[in-house]
Structures are given as C-alpha cells and as structure tokens.
C-alpha cells in the first residue's frame, strides 16, 4: 500500500520567508510525528499528533514553528521567518493501531535557507 | 535528558562477515526499541523492532535487548555491500516520540 508522502521534496527559501511542509500519513494511521534531521545526525523530535490533537510539541525549537492536523489526516509544518539554522531535512512519520508503535517515515523535505 | 548513544563509526566489515552494531540508552522507562537503516540522501527505513529482553531474529538480522544493562544491539549476518548504510538506534516510551542515536555508519567491503 501507499506509504507516507511528503511535499515538497526540496524547498529553497530566502531568509525571512515563510514555508509550509506537507505530510500525508499512511491511511488509517492515527499518530503522526515530525522530526528534524541535521546533516550527519539522527532525527530529532519536533511534535506529535494523535488524530487532530497535538499531544506534544516540546521539540519545536521556537515559536516560529507551528504544526497542525485539522482533520486528523494530512499535517502541515509551518516555519515563519526562516533562518539559516532551520536548514535541515524535515521528516514525517506515522504509526497506527496494531503496529506496536512502529513509526514509518516519509521521504522527507530538504529545506535550504539562503 | 534522555540519551541514546551509538559509535559513529565507520564500522568496516568484509563481505560475508557478521556486523555488530551497538546502542546504549539512558531512560530506564524506555519500552520500545527500533533499528532503522538510512541510505545516504534517503529517509530512515525500519528494519527491526524489539520490546522484551532477549533476541529477535528476522532473516539476516538479529536484534538483542538487555534492559538491565540498557543496551540494544543489531547483528547482521552474511553482510552484503548493499548493507552499507547508517544504522540508527531509536527508543521510545509508551508509543510516543522516538529518541534517536547519532547513527553508526557501516561499510561492507566486497
């Protein structure tokens, strides 16, 4: 079946621009996670949704980062007034009932802030 | 702060050998343990999950968990050049966020 999809795959933004990154989870998966991965490092947790409820946003690095999942399916991660340190790969993962908490990742969005 | 530690490598093994990858974690409340494989420029791919002490085998892969020692390992038997990748150890509590180690780069030489 279809896996997690993310768009765009690549995004170049000028410093100060706003960006929106989209994640479409595996059908039926109630849990959705966003991670940020810097080059040469492991992914780091940003935020977590169960259906439409954002249960944990402790990993969001600043108030410029905002995530939503209004209908409990597709999620959008928005970054306002992008800075160079926001350059990273943004990964979305989903997990569903019966999967024993296994998270499956999408291809990621590589964000470059110039 | 919850930590997951891995040797960054690279770990170099000849084709056909056993590759042994290790991971330690600090949070004794961790309940779920995962190994992901990540090829350069790609996203993490789940290869093994383990939840109880002992060994779990899946094909050429064996995951080992020792909660008392807070230690997880991954063995890859009959290593192939296509196994060359970065292997990420991840732990979680109660189905929540994953905490990742920095990854171990594995190189399998023909």
JSON list of C-alpha atoms in Angstrom, two decimals, chain A:
[
{"chain": "A", "resi": 1, "resn": "UNK", "atom": "CA", "xyz": [0.00, 0.00, 0.00]},
{"chain": "A", "resi": 2, "resn": "UNK", "atom": "CA", "xyz": [0.95, 3.66, -0.15]},
{"chain": "A", "resi": 3, "resn": "UNK", "atom": "CA", "xyz": [3.48, 4.86, 2.36]},
{"chain": "A", "resi": 4, "resn": "UNK", "atom": "CA", "xyz": [3.92, 8.25, 3.98]},
{"chain": "A", "resi": 5, "resn": "UNK", "atom": "CA", "xyz": [4.23, 11.02, 1.42]},
{"chain": "A", "resi": 6, "resn": "UNK", "atom": "CA", "xyz": [5.72, 14.47, 1.88]},
{"chain": "A", "resi": 7, "resn": "UNK", "atom": "CA", "xyz": [5.81, 17.56, -0.27]},
{"chain": "A", "resi": 8, "resn": "UNK", "atom": "CA", "xyz": [7.69, 19.40, -1.49]},
{"chain": "A", "resi": 9, "resn": "UNK", "atom": "CA", "xyz": [10.73, 17.12, -1.54]},
{"chain": "A", "resi": 10, "resn": "UNK", "atom": "CA", "xyz": [13.05, 20.12, -1.78]},
{"chain": "A", "resi": 11, "resn": "UNK", "atom": "CA", "xyz": [12.48, 23.70, -0.76]},
{"chain": "A", "resi": 12, "resn": "UNK", "atom": "CA", "xyz": [14.80, 26.67, -1.04]},
{"chain": "A", "resi": 13, "resn": "UNK", "atom": "CA", "xyz": [13.74, 29.72, 0.93]},
{"chain": "A", "resi": 14, "resn": "UNK", "atom": "CA", "xyz": [15.31, 33.08, 1.40]},
{"chain": "A", "resi": 15, "resn": "UNK", "atom": "CA", "xyz": [15.93, 34.08, 4.99]},
{"chain": "A", "resi": 16, "resn": "UNK", "atom": "CA", "xyz": [12.79, 35.62, 6.41]},
{"chain": "A", "resi": 17, "resn": "UNK", "atom": "CA", "xyz": [10.35, 33.78, 4.16]},
{"chain": "A", "resi": 18, "resn": "UNK", "atom": "CA", "xyz": [7.60, 31.55, 5.49]},
{"chain": "A", "resi": 19, "resn": "UNK", "atom": "CA", "xyz": [7.43, 27.90, 4.39]},
{"chain": "A", "resi": 20, "resn": "UNK", "atom": "CA", "xyz": [4.81, 25.15, 4.67]},
{"chain": "A", "resi": 21, "resn": "UNK", "atom": "CA", "xyz": [5.70, 21.48, 4.55]},
{"chain": "A", "resi": 22, "resn": "UNK", "atom": "CA", "xyz": [3.03, 18.84, 3.99]},
{"chain": "A", "resi": 23, "resn": "UNK", "atom": "CA", "xyz": [2.77, 15.28, 5.24]},
{"chain": "A", "resi": 24, "resn": "UNK", "atom": "CA", "xyz": [0.23, 12.68, 4.15]},
{"chain": "A", "resi": 25, "resn": "UNK", "atom": "CA", "xyz": [0.39, 9.69, 6.52]},
{"chain": "A", "resi": 26, "resn": "UNK", "atom": "CA", "xyz": [-0.36, 6.06, 5.85]},
{"chain": "A", "resi": 27, "resn": "UNK", "atom": "CA", "xyz": [-4.12, 5.61, 5.59]},
{"chain": "A", "resi": 28, "resn": "UNK", "atom": "CA", "xyz": [-5.63, 4.70, 8.95]},
{"chain": "A", "resi": 29, "resn": "UNK", "atom": "CA", "xyz": [-2.62, 5.79, 11.00]},
{"chain": "A", "resi": 30, "resn": "UNK", "atom": "CA", "xyz": [-3.80, 7.90, 13.92]},
{"chain": "A", "resi": 31, "resn": "UNK", "atom": "CA", "xyz": [-0.38, 9.01, 15.16]},
{"chain": "A", "resi": 32, "resn": "UNK", "atom": "CA", "xyz": [1.76, 11.44, 13.22]},
{"chain": "A", "resi": 33, "resn": "UNK", "atom": "CA", "xyz": [5.21, 12.71, 14.14]},
{"chain": "A", "resi": 34, "resn": "UNK", "atom": "CA", "xyz": [7.51, 15.41, 12.80]},
{"chain": "A", "resi": 35, "resn": "UNK", "atom": "CA", "xyz": [11.29, 15.17, 13.14]},
{"chain": "A", "resi": 36, "resn": "UNK", "atom": "CA", "xyz": [14.16, 17.39, 12.07]},
{"chain": "A", "resi": 37, "resn": "UNK", "atom": "CA", "xyz": [17.41, 15.85, 10.87]},
{"chain": "A", "resi": 38, "resn": "UNK", "atom": "CA", "xyz": [20.58, 17.86, 10.51]},
{"chain": "A", "resi": 39, "resn": "UNK", "atom": "CA", "xyz": [23.37, 16.54, 8.31]},
{"chain": "A", "resi": 40, "resn": "UNK", "atom": "CA", "xyz": [25.26, 13.69, 9.95]},
{"chain": "A", "resi": 41, "resn": "UNK", "atom": "CA", "xyz": [22.94, 13.46, 12.94]},
{"chain": "A", "resi": 42, "resn": "UNK", "atom": "CA", "xyz": [20.00, 11.36, 13.99]},
{"chain": "A", "resi": 43, "resn": "UNK", "atom": "CA", "xyz": [16.47, 12.74, 13.64]},
{"chain": "A", "resi": 44, "resn": "UNK", "atom": "CA", "xyz": [15.23, 14.92, 16.49]},
{"chain": "A", "resi": 45, "resn": "UNK", "atom": "CA", "xyz": [11.61, 15.02, 17.62]},
{"chain": "A", "resi": 46, "resn": "UNK", "atom": "CA", "xyz": [9.59, 18.14, 16.91]},
{"chain": "A", "resi": 47, "resn": "UNK", "atom": "CA", "xyz": [5.92, 17.39, 17.56]},
{"chain": "A", "resi": 48, "resn": "UNK", "atom": "CA", "xyz": [3.31, 14.62, 17.76]},
{"chain": "A", "resi": 49, "resn": "UNK", "atom": "CA", "xyz": [-0.38, 14.33, 16.87]},
{"chain": "A", "resi": 50, "resn": "UNK", "atom": "CA", "xyz": [-2.92, 11.71, 17.76]},
{"chain": "A", "resi": 51, "resn": "UNK", "atom": "CA", "xyz": [-5.75, 12.23, 15.27]},
{"chain": "A", "resi": 52, "resn": "UNK", "atom": "CA", "xyz": [-6.24, 16.01, 15.23]},
{"chain": "A", "resi": 53, "resn": "UNK", "atom": "CA", "xyz": [-4.93, 16.59, 18.74]},
{"chain": "A", "resi": 54, "resn": "UNK", "atom": "CA", "xyz": [-1.39, 17.88, 19.14]},
{"chain": "A", "resi": 55, "resn": "UNK", "atom": "CA", "xyz": [-0.28, 15.96, 22.22]},
{"chain": "A", "resi": 56, "resn": "UNK", "atom": "CA", "xyz": [3.35, 17.00, 22.39]},
{"chain": "A", "resi": 57, "resn": "UNK", "atom": "CA", "xyz": [5.09, 20.00, 20.85]},
{"chain": "A", "resi": 58, "resn": "UNK", "atom": "CA", "xyz": [8.02, 20.08, 23.22]},
{"chain": "A", "resi": 59, "resn": "UNK", "atom": "CA", "xyz": [10.57, 19.64, 20.42]},
{"chain": "A", "resi": 60, "resn": "UNK", "atom": "CA", "xyz": [9.59, 22.69, 18.40]},
{"chain": "A", "resi": 61, "resn": "UNK", "atom": "CA", "xyz": [12.72, 24.89, 18.56]},
{"chain": "A", "resi": 62, "resn": "UNK", "atom": "CA", "xyz": [10.97, 28.25, 18.63]},
{"chain": "A", "resi": 63, "resn": "UNK", "atom": "CA", "xyz": [7.61, 29.93, 18.30]},
{"chain": "A", "resi": 64, "resn": "UNK", "atom": "CA", "xyz": [8.36, 30.35, 14.60]},
{"chain": "A", "resi": 65, "resn": "UNK", "atom": "CA", "xyz": [7.49, 26.67, 14.18]},
{"chain": "A", "resi": 66, "resn": "UNK", "atom": "CA", "xyz": [3.85, 25.67, 14.06]},
{"chain": "A", "resi": 67, "resn": "UNK", "atom": "CA", "xyz": [2.17, 22.39, 13.13]},
{"chain": "A", "resi": 68, "resn": "UNK", "atom": "CA", "xyz": [-1.42, 21.42, 12.53]},
{"chain": "A", "resi": 69, "resn": "UNK", "atom": "CA", "xyz": [-3.51, 18.42, 11.56]},
{"chain": "A", "resi": 70, "resn": "UNK", "atom": "CA", "xyz": [-7.03, 19.80, 11.45]},
{"chain": "A", "resi": 71, "resn": "UNK", "atom": "CA", "xyz": [-8.90, 16.74, 10.18]},
{"chain": "A", "resi": 72, "resn": "UNK", "atom": "CA", "xyz": [-6.71, 14.08, 11.71]},
{"chain": "A", "resi": 73, "resn": "UNK", "atom": "CA", "xyz": [-5.10, 13.10, 8.43]},
{"chain": "A", "resi": 74, "resn": "UNK", "atom": "CA", "xyz": [-2.81, 15.44, 6.47]},
{"chain": "A", "resi": 75, "resn": "UNK", "atom": "CA", "xyz": [-0.46, 17.57, 8.57]},
{"chain": "A", "resi": 76, "resn": "UNK", "atom": "CA", "xyz": [1.35, 20.79, 7.78]},
{"chain": "A", "resi": 77, "resn": "UNK", "atom": "CA", "xyz": [4.51, 22.05, 9.46]},
{"chain": "A", "resi": 78, "resn": "UNK", "atom": "CA", "xyz": [4.89, 25.78, 9.04]},
{"chain": "A", "resi": 79, "resn": "UNK", "atom": "CA", "xyz": [8.04, 27.74, 9.69]},
{"chain": "A", "resi": 80, "resn": "UNK", "atom": "CA", "xyz": [7.74, 31.50, 9.83]},
{"chain": "A", "resi": 81, "resn": "UNK", "atom": "CA", "xyz": [10.56, 33.95, 9.13]},
{"chain": "A", "resi": 82, "resn": "UNK", "atom": "CA", "xyz": [13.00, 31.19, 8.23]},
{"chain": "A", "resi": 83, "resn": "UNK", "atom": "CA", "xyz": [16.59, 31.41, 9.48]},
{"chain": "A", "resi": 84, "resn": "UNK", "atom": "CA", "xyz": [19.71, 29.67, 8.18]},
{"chain": "A", "resi": 85, "resn": "UNK", "atom": "CA", "xyz": [19.75, 27.37, 11.17]},
{"chain": "A", "resi": 86, "resn": "UNK", "atom": "CA", "xyz": [16.39, 25.99, 10.02]},
{"chain": "A", "resi": 87, "resn": "UNK", "atom": "CA", "xyz": [18.14, 24.30, 7.08]},
{"chain": "A", "resi": 88, "resn": "UNK", "atom": "CA", "xyz": [17.65, 20.57, 7.59]},
{"chain": "A", "resi": 89, "resn": "UNK", "atom": "CA", "xyz": [15.64, 17.62, 6.41]},
{"chain": "A", "resi": 90, "resn": "UNK", "atom": "CA", "xyz": [12.14, 17.55, 7.89]},
{"chain": "A", "resi": 91, "resn": "UNK", "atom": "CA", "xyz": [10.82, 14.03, 8.30]},
{"chain": "A", "resi": 92, "resn": "UNK", "atom": "CA", "xyz": [7.26, 12.95, 8.92]},
{"chain": "A", "resi": 93, "resn": "UNK", "atom": "CA", "xyz": [6.39, 9.55, 10.36]},
{"chain": "A", "resi": 94, "resn": "UNK", "atom": "CA", "xyz": [3.11, 7.82, 11.09]},
{"chain": "A", "resi": 95, "resn": "UNK", "atom": "CA", "xyz": [2.08, 4.98, 13.33]},
{"chain": "A", "resi": 96, "resn": "UNK", "atom": "CA", "xyz": [-1.18, 3.12, 13.55]},
{"chain": "A", "resi": 97, "resn": "UNK", "atom": "CA", "xyz": [-3.14, 0.73, 15.71]},
{"chain": "A", "resi": 98, "resn": "UNK", "atom": "CA", "xyz": [-1.73, -2.76, 15.64]},
{"chain": "A", "resi": 99, "resn": "UNK", "atom": "CA", "xyz": [1.71, -1.62, 14.52]},
{"chain": "A", "resi": 100, "resn": "UNK", "atom": "CA", "xyz": [3.18, -1.86, 18.03]},
{"chain": "A", "resi": 101, "resn": "UNK", "atom": "CA", "xyz": [4.28, 1.75, 17.95]},
{"chain": "A", "resi": 102, "resn": "UNK", "atom": "CA", "xyz": [6.39, 1.23, 14.85]},
{"chain": "A", "resi": 103, "resn": "UNK", "atom": "CA", "xyz": [6.86, 4.51, 13.01]},
{"chain": "A", "resi": 104, "resn": "UNK", "atom": "CA", "xyz": [7.19, 4.64, 9.24]},
{"chain": "A", "resi": 105, "resn": "UNK", "atom": "CA", "xyz": [8.92, 7.60, 7.68]},
{"chain": "A", "resi": 106, "resn": "UNK", "atom": "CA", "xyz": [8.18, 9.58, 4.58]},
{"chain": "A", "resi": 107, "resn": "UNK", "atom": "CA", "xyz": [10.91, 10.64, 2.14]},
{"chain": "A", "resi": 108, "resn": "UNK", "atom": "CA", "xyz": [11.44, 13.96, 3.90]},
{"chain": "A", "resi": 109, "resn": "UNK", "atom": "CA", "xyz": [11.60, 17.57, 2.79]},
{"chain": "A", "resi": 110, "resn": "UNK", "atom": "CA", "xyz": [15.05, 19.07, 2.43]},
{"chain": "A", "resi": 111, "resn": "UNK", "atom": "CA", "xyz": [14.84, 22.73, 3.39]},
{"chain": "A", "resi": 112, "resn": "UNK", "atom": "CA", "xyz": [17.67, 25.06, 2.47]},
{"chain": "A", "resi": 113, "resn": "UNK", "atom": "CA", "xyz": [17.53, 28.63, 3.75]},
{"chain": "A", "resi": 114, "resn": "UNK", "atom": "CA", "xyz": [19.78, 31.04, 1.88]}
]
